[in-house]
């Protein structure tokens, strides 16, 4: 089954949004396969955002990500990468629809609360980076009530 990497950024942790965000993914029917609260250092954050290293906001983005603990998660489910991005909402909160996490809880692009992998390939790379020991292997007993 498809997996994605979701990270609650330092502002999401500081603002007490961890439970709310986890709840939205759980209620949708996705399964939590990895979870840790972790503060990352600059080289690690630079590696995670390596694709954006040429962007003018890169160093500010890295400062933001290392400014406090983040909640790193693996979520699993059918189409979880694309659906996870829909649950999160557009990158710029001024364009994120109400009902999405960023639409409901964020105002500025540089404080947009949460990250989600943008493709199955990025998810694979990000899960390998953040969870070198891989996901936790379990299946929800609700599986048959979510999938036909
Ligand atoms: N113009 C900008 N100014 C400041 N920060 C930005 C800007 N554009 C993007 N960012 C930050 O960089 C992150 C990564 O940008 P990207 O274009 O990959 O968007 P995304 O894929 O929606 O976000 P994420 O990778 O965090 O899920 C954004 O979530 C945001 O925090």
Short mmCIF file of N, CA, C and O and ligand atoms in Angstrom, two decimals, residues 7 9 48-49 52 55-58 60-61 64-65 85 88-92 102 108-118 126, ligand 1:
data_model
loop_
_atom_site.label_atom_id
_atom_site.label_comp_id
_atom_site.label_asym_id
_atom_site.label_seq_id
_atom_site.Cartn_x
_atom_site.Cartn_y
_atom_site.Cartn_z
N UNK A 7 5.24 15.84 7.79
CA UNK A 7 5.97 16.45 8.91
C UNK A 7 5.18 17.66 9.42
O UNK A 7 4.85 18.56 8.64
N UNK A 9 5.52 20.93 11.10
CA UNK A 9 6.67 21.84 11.23
C UNK A 9 6.68 22.48 12.63
O UNK A 9 5.70 22.37 13.38
N UNK A 48 16.90 17.41 3.46
CA UNK A 48 15.47 17.22 3.22
C UNK A 48 14.96 18.17 2.13
O UNK A 48 14.17 17.77 1.27
N UNK A 49 15.43 19.43 2.17
CA UNK A 49 14.95 20.43 1.21
C UNK A 49 15.97 20.68 0.10
O UNK A 49 15.97 21.76 -0.51
N UNK A 52 15.32 22.51 -3.12
CA UNK A 52 15.00 23.95 -3.08
C UNK A 52 16.24 24.80 -2.78
O UNK A 52 16.13 25.99 -2.53
N UNK A 55 16.70 28.27 -4.21
CA UNK A 55 15.63 29.27 -4.01
C UNK A 55 16.10 30.36 -3.05
O UNK A 55 16.84 30.08 -2.09
N UNK A 56 15.64 31.60 -3.25
CA UNK A 56 16.07 32.70 -2.37
C UNK A 56 15.62 32.50 -0.92
O UNK A 56 16.27 33.01 0.00
N UNK A 57 14.54 31.75 -0.71
CA UNK A 57 14.02 31.56 0.65
C UNK A 57 14.64 30.35 1.35
O UNK A 57 14.26 30.03 2.48
N UNK A 58 15.62 29.69 0.69
CA UNK A 58 16.14 28.41 1.22
C UNK A 58 16.70 28.54 2.64
O UNK A 58 16.36 27.75 3.52
N UNK A 60 16.17 30.80 4.96
CA UNK A 60 15.08 31.08 5.90
C UNK A 60 14.24 29.84 6.17
O UNK A 60 13.81 29.60 7.30
N UNK A 61 14.02 29.04 5.12
CA UNK A 61 13.25 27.81 5.27
C UNK A 61 13.97 26.83 6.21
O UNK A 61 13.35 26.24 7.10
N UNK A 64 13.77 27.97 9.77
CA UNK A 64 12.40 27.68 10.27
C UNK A 64 12.29 26.22 10.70
O UNK A 64 11.83 25.91 11.81
N UNK A 65 12.77 25.32 9.87
CA UNK A 65 12.60 23.89 10.15
C UNK A 65 13.45 23.43 11.35
O UNK A 65 13.06 22.52 12.08
N UNK A 85 -1.80 15.57 0.21
CA UNK A 85 -1.56 16.95 -0.23
C UNK A 85 -2.87 17.75 -0.25
O UNK A 85 -2.88 18.95 0.03
N UNK A 88 -3.74 18.69 3.25
CA UNK A 88 -2.83 19.77 3.70
C UNK A 88 -3.22 21.11 3.09
O UNK A 88 -3.21 22.13 3.77
N UNK A 89 -3.55 21.13 1.80
CA UNK A 89 -3.91 22.38 1.12
C UNK A 89 -2.74 23.01 0.40
O UNK A 89 -1.59 22.59 0.54
N UNK A 90 -3.04 24.06 -0.38
CA UNK A 90 -2.02 24.73 -1.21
C UNK A 90 -0.88 25.27 -0.35
O UNK A 90 -1.09 25.65 0.81
N UNK A 91 0.33 25.32 -0.96
CA UNK A 91 1.54 25.75 -0.24
C UNK A 91 1.36 27.12 0.42
O UNK A 91 1.76 27.31 1.56
N UNK A 92 0.78 28.06 -0.33
CA UNK A 92 0.56 29.40 0.22
C UNK A 92 -0.81 29.45 0.91
O UNK A 92 -1.84 29.33 0.26
N UNK A 102 -3.78 23.86 6.03
CA UNK A 102 -3.21 25.21 5.88
C UNK A 102 -4.32 26.26 5.74
O UNK A 102 -4.17 27.39 6.23
N UNK A 108 0.72 32.53 6.57
CA UNK A 108 1.87 32.87 5.73
C UNK A 108 2.57 31.64 5.18
O UNK A 108 2.66 30.61 5.88
N UNK A 109 3.14 31.76 3.99
CA UNK A 109 3.82 30.64 3.33
C UNK A 109 5.03 30.14 4.14
O UNK A 109 5.32 28.95 4.16
N UNK A 110 5.69 31.07 4.83
CA UNK A 110 6.87 30.70 5.62
C UNK A 110 6.52 30.16 7.00
O UNK A 110 7.40 29.88 7.81
N UNK A 111 5.22 30.01 7.28
CA UNK A 111 4.74 29.42 8.55
C UNK A 111 3.51 28.57 8.21
O UNK A 111 2.43 28.79 8.75
N UNK A 112 3.72 27.60 7.31
CA UNK A 112 2.55 26.88 6.80
C UNK A 112 2.34 25.51 7.43
O UNK A 112 1.71 24.63 6.86
N UNK A 113 2.89 25.35 8.65
CA UNK A 113 2.47 24.32 9.62
C UNK A 113 2.85 22.86 9.30
O UNK A 113 3.11 22.09 10.21
N UNK A 114 2.87 22.50 8.02
CA UNK A 114 2.97 21.07 7.71
C UNK A 114 3.63 20.85 6.34
O UNK A 114 3.52 21.71 5.45
N UNK A 115 4.31 19.73 6.22
CA UNK A 115 4.89 19.29 4.94
C UNK A 115 4.31 17.92 4.57
O UNK A 115 4.09 17.09 5.44
N UNK A 116 4.08 17.72 3.27
CA UNK A 116 3.70 16.39 2.79
C UNK A 116 4.43 16.09 1.49
O UNK A 116 4.58 16.99 0.64
N UNK A 117 4.87 14.87 1.30
CA UNK A 117 5.59 14.48 0.08
C UNK A 117 4.75 14.82 -1.15
O UNK A 117 3.53 14.64 -1.15
N UNK A 118 5.44 15.26 -2.22
CA UNK A 118 4.69 15.68 -3.43
C UNK A 118 4.58 14.59 -4.49
O UNK A 118 3.95 14.81 -5.52
N UNK A 126 12.05 10.49 1.21
CA UNK A 126 11.90 11.18 2.50
C UNK A 126 11.72 10.17 3.64
O UNK A 126 12.28 10.36 4.73
N1 LIG B 1 8.16 32.09 -1.52
C1 LIG B 1 8.40 31.47 -0.38
N2 LIG B 1 8.78 32.16 0.72
C2 LIG B 1 9.02 31.55 1.89
N3 LIG B 1 8.92 30.20 2.08
C3 LIG B 1 8.53 29.49 1.02
C4 LIG B 1 8.25 30.06 -0.26
N4 LIG B 1 7.91 29.06 -1.10
C5 LIG B 1 7.97 27.93 -0.39
N5 LIG B 1 8.34 28.19 0.88
C6 LIG B 1 8.51 27.22 1.96
O1 LIG B 1 9.19 26.10 1.44
C7 LIG B 1 8.39 24.94 1.62
C8 LIG B 1 8.63 24.01 0.48
O2 LIG B 1 8.19 24.61 -0.72
P1 LIG B 1 7.56 23.73 -1.86
O3 LIG B 1 7.53 24.59 -3.08
O4 LIG B 1 8.24 22.40 -1.91
O5 LIG B 1 6.05 23.61 -1.35
P2 LIG B 1 5.24 22.38 -0.78
O6 LIG B 1 5.67 21.14 -1.47
O7 LIG B 1 3.78 22.70 -0.75
O8 LIG B 1 5.69 22.43 0.70
P3 LIG B 1 6.28 21.27 1.61
O9 LIG B 1 7.47 20.71 0.84
O10 LIG B 1 6.65 21.98 2.89
O11 LIG B 1 5.14 20.30 1.76
C9 LIG B 1 6.96 25.49 1.73
O12 LIG B 1 6.10 24.62 2.43
C10 LIG B 1 7.18 26.76 2.49
O13 LIG B 1 7.31 26.51 3.90
#
